Short mmCIF file of C-alpha atoms in Angstrom, two decimals:
data_model
loop_
_atom_site.label_atom_id
_atom_site.label_comp_id
_atom_site.label_asym_id
_atom_site.label_seq_id
_atom_site.Cartn_x
_atom_site.Cartn_y
_atom_site.Cartn_z
CA MET A 1 108.98 -93.53 28.70
CA LYS A 2 108.40 -89.84 28.16
CA TYR A 3 105.22 -88.52 26.59
CA MET A 4 104.08 -85.07 25.59
CA MET A 5 100.59 -84.43 26.87
CA LEU A 6 98.92 -81.74 24.78
CA LEU A 7 95.90 -80.18 26.46
CA VAL A 8 93.54 -79.14 23.72
CA ASP A 9 90.31 -77.25 24.11
CA GLU A 10 88.04 -74.80 22.40
CA ALA A 11 90.14 -71.63 22.11
CA ASN A 12 90.27 -69.79 25.43
CA ALA A 13 87.36 -71.79 26.82
CA TRP A 14 88.37 -71.07 30.40
CA GLU A 15 88.63 -67.34 29.76
CA LYS A 16 84.96 -67.30 28.86
CA LEU A 17 83.81 -68.89 32.12
CA PRO A 18 82.33 -66.76 34.93
CA GLU A 19 84.98 -65.92 37.49
CA ALA A 20 83.79 -68.26 40.25
CA GLN A 21 83.69 -71.21 37.87
CA ARG A 22 87.05 -70.32 36.40
CA ASN A 23 88.64 -70.21 39.82
CA GLU A 24 87.12 -73.56 40.59
CA VAL A 25 88.67 -75.08 37.42
CA TYR A 26 92.05 -73.53 38.23
CA SER A 27 92.04 -74.91 41.73
CA ARG A 28 91.07 -78.41 40.58
CA THR A 29 93.61 -78.56 37.77
CA GLY A 30 96.26 -76.91 39.95
CA GLN A 31 95.85 -79.54 42.63
CA TRP A 32 95.92 -82.35 40.06
CA TRP A 33 99.07 -80.93 38.48
CA GLY A 34 100.75 -80.47 41.84
CA GLU A 35 100.11 -84.04 42.94
CA LEU A 36 101.45 -85.57 39.73
CA SER A 37 104.49 -83.31 39.74
CA GLN A 38 105.27 -84.33 43.30
CA LYS A 39 105.12 -87.99 42.29
CA GLY A 40 107.48 -87.24 39.41
CA LYS A 41 104.90 -88.21 36.80
CA ILE A 42 104.76 -84.72 35.30
CA VAL A 43 108.34 -83.56 34.86
CA GLU A 44 107.58 -80.22 33.27
CA GLY A 45 104.82 -78.30 31.59
CA HIS A 46 102.87 -75.08 31.46
CA GLN A 47 99.52 -73.55 30.85
CA LEU A 48 99.71 -71.24 27.85
CA GLN A 49 98.44 -67.66 27.60
CA PRO A 50 95.26 -67.22 25.49
CA THR A 51 95.57 -67.48 21.69
CA HIS A 52 95.39 -63.69 21.17
CA THR A 53 98.92 -63.55 22.56
CA ALA A 54 100.24 -65.97 19.93
CA THR A 55 102.62 -65.04 17.12
CA THR A 56 103.32 -67.33 14.19
CA VAL A 57 106.62 -67.41 12.34
CA LYS A 58 106.34 -69.29 9.08
CA HIS A 59 109.32 -70.45 7.04
CA ASN A 60 108.48 -70.64 3.39
CA GLY A 61 111.41 -71.59 1.22
CA GLY A 62 113.84 -68.71 1.64
CA SER A 63 111.41 -66.23 3.17
CA VAL A 64 110.10 -65.96 6.69
CA VAL A 65 106.70 -64.44 7.43
CA VAL A 66 105.71 -63.29 10.90
CA THR A 67 101.98 -62.99 11.60
CA ASP A 68 99.67 -62.32 14.51
CA GLY A 69 97.73 -65.27 15.92
CA PRO A 70 98.04 -69.05 16.28
CA PHE A 71 99.33 -71.27 13.44
CA SER A 72 96.01 -72.97 12.94
CA GLU A 73 92.60 -71.38 12.52
CA SER A 74 91.01 -74.47 14.06
CA LYS A 75 88.41 -73.95 16.79
CA GLU A 76 90.42 -76.17 19.10
CA THR A 77 93.82 -75.02 20.22
CA VAL A 78 96.58 -76.14 22.53
CA GLY A 79 95.99 -74.53 25.91
CA GLY A 80 98.86 -76.15 27.75
CA TYR A 81 101.24 -79.06 27.80
CA GLY A 82 103.01 -81.38 30.17
CA ILE A 83 105.85 -83.85 29.80
CA LEU A 84 105.00 -87.16 31.44
CA SER A 85 107.55 -89.61 32.69
CA VAL A 86 105.73 -92.93 33.08
CA ALA A 87 106.18 -96.65 32.53
CA ASN A 88 104.07 -97.02 29.41
CA LEU A 89 101.14 -95.78 27.34
CA ASP A 90 98.58 -97.27 29.71
CA GLU A 91 99.89 -95.14 32.56
CA ALA A 92 99.89 -92.06 30.31
CA ILE A 93 96.30 -92.81 29.26
CA ALA A 94 95.25 -93.19 32.89
CA ILE A 95 96.72 -89.76 33.68
CA ALA A 96 95.07 -88.18 30.62
CA LYS A 97 91.75 -89.71 31.66
CA SER A 98 92.01 -88.19 35.11
CA TRP A 99 92.77 -84.66 33.78
CA PRO A 100 90.05 -82.53 35.41
CA GLY A 101 90.14 -79.65 32.87
CA GLY A 102 87.93 -81.21 30.18
CA GLY A 103 88.52 -80.92 26.44
CA THR A 104 90.82 -83.24 24.52
CA VAL A 105 94.19 -84.62 25.54
CA GLU A 106 96.66 -85.86 22.93
CA ILE A 107 99.47 -88.09 24.14
CA ARG A 108 102.54 -88.63 22.01
CA PRO A 109 105.80 -90.31 22.85
CA VAL A 110 108.77 -87.97 22.89
CA VAL A 111 111.81 -88.84 20.77
CA GLU A 112 114.51 -89.51 23.31
CA ARG A 113 118.04 -89.19 22.04
CA GLY A 114 121.19 -89.08 24.02
CA GLY A 115 122.61 -85.54 24.28
CA MET A 116 119.45 -83.74 23.17
CA MET B 1 89.86 -133.40 8.80
CA ALA B 2 89.59 -129.67 8.05
CA ALA B 3 86.83 -129.26 10.64
CA ALA B 4 88.77 -131.28 13.21
CA LEU B 5 91.85 -129.15 12.61
CA THR B 6 89.88 -125.93 12.94
CA LYS B 7 88.43 -127.12 16.21
CA VAL B 8 91.84 -128.04 17.58
CA PHE B 9 93.39 -124.72 16.55
CA ARG B 10 90.56 -122.75 18.04
CA GLU B 11 90.90 -124.54 21.34
CA GLU B 12 94.65 -124.94 21.50
CA ALA B 13 96.39 -122.14 19.62
CA GLY B 14 94.69 -119.31 21.47
CA ARG B 15 95.11 -121.01 24.81
CA LEU B 16 98.79 -121.63 24.19
CA THR B 17 99.45 -118.11 22.88
CA ALA B 18 97.71 -116.60 25.88
CA ALA B 19 99.73 -118.73 28.26
CA LEU B 20 103.00 -117.91 26.49
CA VAL B 21 102.29 -114.18 26.44
CA ARG B 22 101.59 -114.23 30.14
CA PHE B 23 104.59 -116.40 30.83
CA LEU B 24 107.09 -114.51 28.68
CA GLY B 25 105.59 -111.05 29.15
CA ASP B 26 106.18 -110.61 25.42
CA PHE B 27 103.24 -110.60 23.09
CA ASP B 28 105.14 -110.71 19.80
CA LEU B 29 107.35 -113.55 20.78
CA GLY B 30 104.58 -115.71 22.22
CA GLU B 31 102.42 -115.15 19.19
CA GLU B 32 105.16 -115.88 16.70
CA LEU B 33 106.18 -119.10 18.39
CA VAL B 34 102.61 -120.38 18.30
CA GLN B 35 102.20 -119.28 14.68
CA GLU B 36 105.26 -121.25 13.73
CA ALA B 37 104.01 -124.27 15.62
CA VAL B 38 100.61 -123.98 13.91
CA ILE B 39 102.25 -123.81 10.48
CA GLU B 40 104.23 -126.91 11.30
CA ALA B 41 101.07 -128.64 12.49
CA LEU B 42 99.40 -127.78 9.18
CA GLU B 43 102.24 -129.54 7.42
CA HIS B 44 102.13 -132.68 9.54
CA TRP B 45 98.63 -133.28 10.87
CA PRO B 46 96.69 -133.63 7.62
CA ALA B 47 98.94 -136.56 6.64
CA GLU B 48 99.81 -138.02 10.04
CA GLY B 49 96.55 -137.32 11.87
CA VAL B 50 95.88 -135.06 14.83
CA PRO B 51 98.01 -136.17 17.82
CA ASP B 52 96.29 -137.40 20.98
CA LYS B 53 97.29 -134.29 22.89
CA PRO B 54 97.36 -131.54 20.27
CA GLY B 55 98.03 -128.85 22.87
CA ALA B 56 101.08 -130.65 24.16
CA TRP B 57 102.27 -131.20 20.58
CA LEU B 58 101.99 -127.49 19.84
CA LEU B 59 103.72 -126.60 23.10
CA THR B 60 106.61 -128.97 22.35
CA THR B 61 106.92 -127.54 18.85
CA ALA B 62 106.76 -123.96 20.13
CA ARG B 63 109.45 -124.81 22.65
CA ARG B 64 111.63 -126.29 19.94
CA LYS B 65 111.11 -123.15 17.86
CA ALA B 66 112.16 -121.15 20.89
CA LEU B 67 115.31 -123.19 21.16
CA ASP B 68 116.11 -122.61 17.49
CA ARG B 69 115.82 -118.92 18.04
CA LEU B 70 117.78 -119.04 21.22
CA ARG B 71 120.67 -120.37 19.24
CA ARG B 72 120.25 -117.68 16.62
CA LYS B 73 119.47 -114.57 18.54
CA ALA B 74 121.24 -113.50 21.64
CA LYS B 75 118.79 -110.72 22.45
CA TYR B 76 115.99 -113.18 23.14
CA GLN B 77 118.23 -115.25 25.31
CA GLU B 78 116.93 -114.22 28.66
CA LYS B 79 113.27 -114.62 27.84
CA LEU B 80 113.63 -117.76 25.80
CA SER B 81 115.64 -119.45 28.48
CA LEU B 82 112.48 -119.32 30.59
CA LEU B 83 110.81 -121.51 28.00
CA VAL B 84 113.24 -124.35 28.21
CA GLY B 85 113.18 -124.38 31.98
CA SER B 86 111.13 -126.89 33.89
CA GLN B 87 108.23 -124.61 34.88
CA MET B 88 107.15 -124.37 31.29
CA ALA B 89 105.46 -127.75 31.42
CA GLU B 90 102.95 -126.37 33.91
CA ILE B 91 101.68 -123.42 31.96
CA HIS B 92 99.56 -125.46 29.65
CA GLY B 93 96.19 -126.80 30.68
CA GLY B 94 95.95 -124.63 33.80
CA GLY B 95 93.92 -121.43 33.77
CA ASP B 96 92.51 -119.72 30.74
CA ASP B 97 94.47 -116.66 29.65
CA ARG B 98 92.68 -116.23 26.34
CA LEU B 99 90.26 -113.66 27.69
CA GLN B 100 93.08 -111.39 28.76
CA LEU B 101 94.78 -111.94 25.44
CA ILE B 102 91.68 -110.74 23.58
CA PHE B 103 91.72 -107.61 25.71
CA THR B 104 95.42 -107.07 25.08
CA CYS B 105 94.85 -107.27 21.32
CA CYS B 106 91.95 -104.82 21.54
CA HIS B 107 93.94 -101.98 23.09
CA PRO B 108 91.99 -98.77 22.41
CA ALA B 109 95.12 -97.01 21.13
CA LEU B 110 95.20 -99.38 18.13
CA ALA B 111 93.15 -98.85 14.99
CA ARG B 112 90.09 -101.08 14.79
CA GLU B 113 91.42 -103.06 11.83
CA ALA B 114 94.64 -103.71 13.71
CA GLN B 115 92.69 -104.92 16.75
CA VAL B 116 90.78 -107.33 14.52
CA ALA B 117 93.90 -108.67 12.82
CA LEU B 118 95.81 -109.13 16.08
CA THR B 119 92.87 -110.89 17.75
CA LEU B 120 92.37 -113.30 14.87
CA ARG B 121 96.06 -114.07 14.70
CA ALA B 122 96.79 -114.45 18.36
CA VAL B 123 93.56 -115.84 19.77
CA MET B 124 92.22 -117.79 16.80
CA GLY B 125 95.60 -118.89 15.46
CA LEU B 126 94.73 -117.69 11.94
CA THR B 127 97.67 -117.02 9.66
CA THR B 128 98.16 -113.70 7.86
CA PRO B 129 97.03 -115.12 4.47
CA GLU B 130 93.89 -116.53 6.09
CA ILE B 131 93.00 -113.18 7.66
CA ALA B 132 93.72 -111.42 4.36
CA SER B 133 91.41 -113.72 2.44
CA ALA B 134 88.68 -113.40 5.06
CA PHE B 135 88.73 -109.63 4.68
CA LEU B 136 89.09 -109.79 0.90
CA THR B 137 92.37 -107.96 0.98
CA THR B 138 95.83 -108.89 -0.18
CA GLU B 139 98.34 -110.65 2.00
CA THR B 140 100.70 -107.70 1.58
CA THR B 141 98.08 -105.24 2.84
CA MET B 142 97.23 -107.42 5.82
CA ALA B 143 100.91 -108.00 6.63
CA GLN B 144 101.52 -104.23 6.51
CA ARG B 145 98.53 -103.65 8.78
CA ILE B 146 99.95 -106.06 11.34
CA VAL B 147 103.45 -104.59 11.04
CA ARG B 148 102.04 -101.07 11.53
CA ALA B 149 100.12 -102.18 14.60
CA LYS B 150 103.19 -103.78 16.07
CA ARG B 151 105.24 -100.67 15.35
CA LYS B 152 102.72 -98.54 17.16
CA ILE B 153 102.82 -100.99 20.07
CA VAL B 154 106.58 -100.55 20.35
CA GLU B 155 106.93 -96.86 19.54
CA ALA B 156 103.98 -95.59 21.56
CA GLY B 157 104.89 -97.82 24.49
CA ILE B 158 101.72 -99.96 24.62
CA PRO B 159 102.55 -102.48 27.32
CA TYR B 160 102.36 -106.21 26.66
CA ARG B 161 100.47 -106.95 29.74
CA ILE B 162 97.22 -108.26 30.94
CA PRO B 163 94.75 -105.49 31.77
CA ASP B 164 93.32 -105.39 35.28
CA ALA B 165 89.62 -105.88 35.98
CA ALA B 166 88.74 -102.18 35.74
CA GLU B 167 90.59 -101.79 32.43
CA MET B 168 88.92 -104.90 31.10
CA ALA B 169 85.51 -103.43 31.85
CA ASP B 170 86.57 -100.21 30.07
CA ARG B 171 87.83 -102.11 27.08
CA LEU B 172 84.83 -104.42 26.72
CA GLY B 173 83.30 -102.01 24.21
CA GLU B 174 86.38 -102.34 21.98
CA VAL B 175 86.33 -106.11 22.22
CA LEU B 176 82.63 -106.33 21.34
CA ALA B 177 83.12 -103.97 18.41
CA VAL B 178 85.94 -106.16 17.08
CA LEU B 179 83.82 -109.29 17.39
CA TYR B 180 80.81 -107.60 15.80
CA LEU B 181 82.88 -106.29 12.89
CA THR B 182 84.42 -109.70 12.33
CA PHE B 183 81.00 -111.31 12.35
CA ASN B 184 79.52 -108.77 9.94
CA GLU B 185 82.44 -109.09 7.60
CA GLY B 186 81.79 -112.80 7.42
CA TYR B 187 78.02 -112.73 7.49
CA LEU B 188 76.37 -109.52 6.34
CA ALA B 189 78.94 -108.54 3.73
CA SER B 190 79.41 -112.08 2.45
CA SER B 191 78.50 -112.79 -1.13
CA GLY B 192 77.68 -116.46 -0.67
CA ALA B 193 80.28 -117.32 -3.26
CA ALA B 194 83.11 -117.22 -0.75
CA PRO B 195 82.58 -119.89 1.90
CA GLN B 196 85.60 -118.93 3.99
CA ARG B 197 83.74 -115.79 4.99
CA ARG B 198 80.97 -117.82 6.59
CA GLU B 199 83.78 -119.41 8.54
CA LEU B 200 84.83 -115.95 9.72
CA ALA B 201 81.33 -115.37 11.08
CA GLU B 202 81.61 -118.66 12.92
CA ASP B 203 85.02 -117.68 14.29
CA ALA B 204 83.47 -114.51 15.68
CA LEU B 205 80.61 -116.54 17.17
CA TRP B 206 83.07 -118.90 18.78
CA LEU B 207 85.10 -116.05 20.30
CA THR B 208 81.95 -114.35 21.60
CA ASN B 209 80.84 -117.63 23.12
CA LEU B 210 84.19 -117.85 24.87
CA LEU B 211 83.86 -114.26 26.06
CA VAL B 212 80.42 -114.92 27.55
CA ARG B 213 81.68 -118.07 29.26
CA LEU B 214 84.59 -116.16 30.79
CA MET B 215 82.61 -112.98 31.62
CA PRO B 216 79.12 -114.28 32.42
CA ASP B 217 77.91 -111.04 34.00
CA GLU B 218 78.29 -108.77 31.00
CA PRO B 219 74.85 -108.29 29.43
CA GLU B 220 76.22 -106.66 26.28
CA ALA B 221 78.42 -109.68 25.55
CA ILE B 222 75.38 -111.93 25.98
CA GLY B 223 73.38 -109.58 23.76
CA LEU B 224 76.00 -109.82 21.01
CA LEU B 225 76.06 -113.61 21.26
CA ALA B 226 72.27 -113.77 20.96
CA LEU B 227 72.40 -111.39 17.99
CA MET B 228 74.93 -113.56 16.15
CA ARG B 229 72.96 -116.72 16.85
CA LEU B 230 69.75 -115.14 15.60
CA HIS B 231 71.46 -114.13 12.35
CA LEU B 232 73.07 -117.53 11.83
CA ALA B 233 69.78 -119.34 12.52
CA ARG B 234 68.42 -117.69 9.37
CA ALA B 235 71.61 -117.99 7.29
CA GLN B 236 70.36 -120.94 5.19
CA THR B 237 67.65 -118.89 3.54
CA ARG B 238 69.62 -115.75 2.73
CA PHE B 239 70.69 -117.06 -0.67
CA ASN B 240 68.64 -119.09 -3.11
CA ALA B 241 69.87 -122.10 -5.10
CA ASN B 242 71.39 -119.78 -7.71
CA GLY B 243 73.36 -117.88 -5.09
CA ARG B 244 71.02 -114.90 -5.25
CA LEU B 245 70.35 -112.81 -2.18
CA VAL B 246 66.83 -113.29 -0.79
CA LEU B 247 65.37 -110.42 1.23
CA LEU B 248 64.03 -111.11 4.72
CA LYS B 249 60.54 -110.39 3.39
CA ASP B 250 60.79 -113.23 0.85
CA GLN B 251 62.72 -115.82 2.86
CA ASP B 252 61.27 -119.29 3.46
CA ARG B 253 60.72 -119.07 7.20
CA SER B 254 60.00 -122.78 7.53
CA ARG B 255 63.69 -123.41 6.83
CA TRP B 256 64.93 -121.24 9.67
CA ASP B 257 66.48 -123.03 12.66
CA HIS B 258 63.55 -122.50 15.01
CA ALA B 259 65.15 -124.28 17.96
CA ALA B 260 68.19 -121.99 17.75
CA ILE B 261 65.91 -118.96 17.38
CA LYS B 262 63.92 -119.96 20.46
CA GLU B 263 67.09 -120.41 22.47
CA ALA B 264 68.60 -117.08 21.38
CA ALA B 265 65.31 -115.23 21.86
CA ASP B 266 65.05 -116.62 25.41
CA MET B 267 68.59 -115.45 26.01
CA THR B 268 67.65 -111.97 24.76
CA GLU B 269 64.71 -111.97 27.16
CA ARG B 270 66.75 -113.21 30.14
CA VAL B 271 69.52 -110.68 29.65
CA THR B 272 67.08 -107.83 30.34
CA TRP B 273 67.10 -108.99 33.98
CA PHE B 274 70.48 -107.30 34.34
CA ARG B 275 68.68 -104.00 33.73
CA ARG B 276 71.73 -102.68 31.88
CA ALA B 277 70.45 -102.08 28.36
CA GLY B 278 72.88 -101.54 25.52
CA PRO B 279 73.11 -101.48 21.75
CA TYR B 280 73.87 -105.19 21.25
CA GLN B 281 71.01 -106.30 23.48
CA ILE B 282 68.67 -103.98 21.58
CA GLN B 283 69.81 -105.27 18.21
CA ALA B 284 69.33 -108.83 19.46
CA ALA B 285 65.80 -107.91 20.51
CA ILE B 286 65.13 -106.49 17.02
CA ALA B 287 66.54 -109.62 15.40
CA ALA B 288 64.38 -111.75 17.73
CA CYS B 289 61.25 -109.84 16.69
CA HIS B 290 61.99 -110.66 13.05
CA ALA B 291 63.00 -114.24 13.72
CA GLU B 292 59.92 -115.07 15.78
CA ALA B 293 57.42 -113.53 13.35
CA THR B 294 55.63 -116.15 11.25
CA SER B 295 55.56 -113.78 8.26
CA TRP B 296 56.79 -110.35 7.18
CA GLU B 297 53.21 -109.02 7.46
CA VAL B 298 52.57 -110.10 11.05
CA THR B 299 55.96 -108.81 12.28
CA ASP B 300 55.64 -106.71 15.43
CA TRP B 301 56.60 -103.45 13.70
CA PRO B 302 55.58 -101.08 16.54
CA GLN B 303 57.92 -103.00 18.86
CA ILE B 304 60.74 -102.88 16.29
CA TYR B 305 60.19 -99.15 15.78
CA PHE B 306 60.33 -98.64 19.54
CA LEU B 307 63.56 -100.67 19.73
CA TYR B 308 65.18 -98.62 16.96
CA ASN B 309 64.32 -95.48 18.90
CA SER B 310 66.16 -96.94 21.89
CA LEU B 311 69.08 -98.03 19.72
CA GLN B 312 69.38 -94.51 18.38
CA ARG B 313 70.01 -93.22 21.88
CA PHE B 314 73.12 -95.44 22.07
CA TRP B 315 74.21 -95.17 18.45
CA PRO B 316 72.95 -91.89 17.01
CA THR B 317 74.13 -92.73 13.48
CA SER B 318 72.52 -92.13 10.10
CA VAL B 319 72.50 -95.86 9.34
CA VAL B 320 70.47 -96.57 12.49
CA ARG B 321 68.06 -93.78 11.47
CA LEU B 322 67.74 -95.34 8.02
CA ASN B 323 66.82 -98.71 9.52
CA ARG B 324 64.42 -97.01 11.89
CA ALA B 325 62.71 -95.40 8.90
CA ILE B 326 62.03 -98.85 7.42
CA ALA B 327 60.23 -99.88 10.62
CA MET B 328 58.48 -96.51 10.61
CA GLN B 329 56.99 -97.27 7.20
CA HIS B 330 55.09 -100.21 8.66
CA VAL B 331 53.85 -98.25 11.65
CA VAL B 332 52.88 -94.85 10.24
CA GLY B 333 53.10 -95.36 6.49
CA PRO B 334 55.58 -94.72 3.66
CA ALA B 335 55.11 -90.93 3.33
CA PRO B 336 56.53 -89.89 6.74
CA ALA B 337 59.17 -92.63 6.42
CA LEU B 338 60.30 -91.18 3.09
CA GLU B 339 60.52 -87.75 4.67
CA GLU B 340 62.74 -89.21 7.37
CA VAL B 341 64.94 -90.96 4.79
CA ASP B 342 65.27 -87.85 2.63
CA ALA B 343 66.61 -85.94 5.63
CA LEU B 344 69.60 -88.33 5.63
CA GLU B 345 70.72 -87.64 2.08
CA GLY B 346 73.56 -85.36 3.08
CA GLU B 347 75.28 -88.01 5.19
CA LEU B 348 74.37 -91.13 3.23
CA ARG B 349 74.69 -89.97 -0.34
CA ASN B 350 77.37 -92.56 -1.06
CA TYR B 351 75.60 -95.46 0.63
CA HIS B 352 73.80 -97.82 -1.74
CA LEU B 353 71.24 -98.93 0.84
CA PHE B 354 70.12 -95.33 1.27
CA TYR B 355 68.96 -95.32 -2.37
CA ALA B 356 67.63 -98.89 -2.21
CA THR B 357 65.50 -97.97 0.83
CA ARG B 358 64.34 -94.78 -0.83
CA ALA B 359 63.38 -96.73 -3.97
CA GLN B 360 61.31 -99.15 -1.92
CA LEU B 361 59.44 -96.31 -0.19
CA LEU B 362 58.85 -94.50 -3.49
CA ARG B 363 57.44 -97.70 -4.97
CA ALA B 364 55.09 -98.06 -1.99
CA LEU B 365 53.86 -94.55 -2.79
CA GLY B 366 53.31 -95.42 -6.46
CA ARG B 367 56.13 -93.17 -7.68
CA ASN B 368 57.64 -95.83 -9.93
CA GLN B 369 59.71 -93.55 -12.12
CA ASP B 370 61.43 -91.95 -9.09
CA ALA B 371 61.93 -95.43 -7.65
CA ARG B 372 63.77 -96.50 -10.81
CA THR B 373 66.07 -93.49 -10.59
CA ALA B 374 66.87 -94.30 -6.95
CA ASP B 375 67.49 -97.98 -7.72
CA ALA B 376 69.80 -97.04 -10.58
CA ARG B 377 71.78 -94.88 -8.14
CA ALA B 378 71.89 -97.80 -5.66
CA LEU B 379 73.17 -100.09 -8.40
CA ALA B 380 75.93 -97.66 -9.31
CA LEU B 381 77.13 -97.64 -5.69
CA ALA B 382 76.69 -101.33 -4.73
CA THR B 383 79.77 -103.54 -4.86
CA ASN B 384 78.53 -106.82 -3.41
CA PRO B 385 77.62 -109.05 -6.40
CA ALA B 386 74.53 -110.58 -4.74
CA GLU B 387 73.16 -107.16 -3.82
CA ARG B 388 73.81 -105.90 -7.34
CA ALA B 389 71.93 -108.83 -8.83
CA LEU B 390 68.95 -108.13 -6.59
CA ILE B 391 68.76 -104.46 -7.61
CA GLU B 392 69.19 -105.37 -11.29
CA GLN B 393 66.32 -107.80 -10.99
CA ARG B 394 64.13 -105.11 -9.42
CA LEU B 395 64.98 -102.67 -12.21
CA GLY B 396 64.04 -105.34 -14.74
CA ASP B 397 60.69 -106.09 -13.05
CA LEU B 398 59.42 -102.54 -13.10
#
């Protein structure tokens, strides 16, 4: 099954870390990501740029409004995502548990349709 | 007959379901076949008597049900064909798969209420109407809850498999919470007017007993078992002849089951040897303090206060703080306890026991008018008929 793994954390938490610590987090998560990609467990995914780079496009009936910033004002934001290809939820949970970046990980099955 | 049937179902239905789930690798199917066999047993056994080998009877019936389906549904063909093969005779009576089944039902990705319903259905062999009546909800609601849980199982890809040892250790907390909730629903929230809820408490006790037998080195499971036994040992005195709730303070302690208390208190003591403290062991120790005291007055309140402080480290909830404040009253007096209780108003303003506790402390301080106001608030929020009667009585006495 395929799952979307949403990596959620306090907005830009890593940006606020001192450089040495930040590099340490990057190297740990980078290694983790690399290993799982090699095994084919993570089939794609990215870290996202900080929230100040976000733009929100909101459809409201007939009109469309474009604004600066993320769609939600919540303290926690999505900092990255990965698509997992695993046998079942237990395997996805095991991967999410081993994520070395801290914060919250939401796992949701992806709708898989032929031709999409 | 009813008691004999219950005993047979407890022993046999869960065991058979667990074996079928393992054998078929399909939770739904195994569970449904056993349910159907249990329903058939309920139709036959009361009139014809319990067969000599009830497990074998259920297995044969489940197998026949499987055959019926096999004829009807091609998609089950492969799995069901396993059932009619010769190996099937061996699965029953061998090992005990019920423990794993409990852990499968208590998957952390399922909502607590779904975990409870699945466990009672699959391991205890209770039918959906029975579970609904135990939780004072409608059959439709309970059926929807089970359907939703099963949909999540399929759509989120929760595997129908037996967790390995490490996962079982991780999931023990979920299992204990399910058992504790089931017990409380039957015992603490029971009104005394609905006997089937006492049965639910006993079902939870039975399952916990089984858990401890199958996992003898888990101190928290032992702690929960001791806690349940300590509560049940005092169950006789919780309601008076008129069905009115009697507070611990006013209960006739000579009618408690002192042998059971001694046994459970010893268990609580022994479990500390593991040196792995936890919330259920601490609550058992608190219950043991109450159960072993010869009166409310000579209760070891400093020890209980100390235990609540420890419990708070594991469960930092407002309800634990409220209970701690009651012990505090007996150690340092009602004024600081009231201060502690008042600090909880924000979080507990819709909880009737918050106001009932406050009323009791105000009364101890001689502030009778304020106590009445608090009791009136408690009465407005209480739903349990026995609790309501008790508060009404107190309002009348003042």
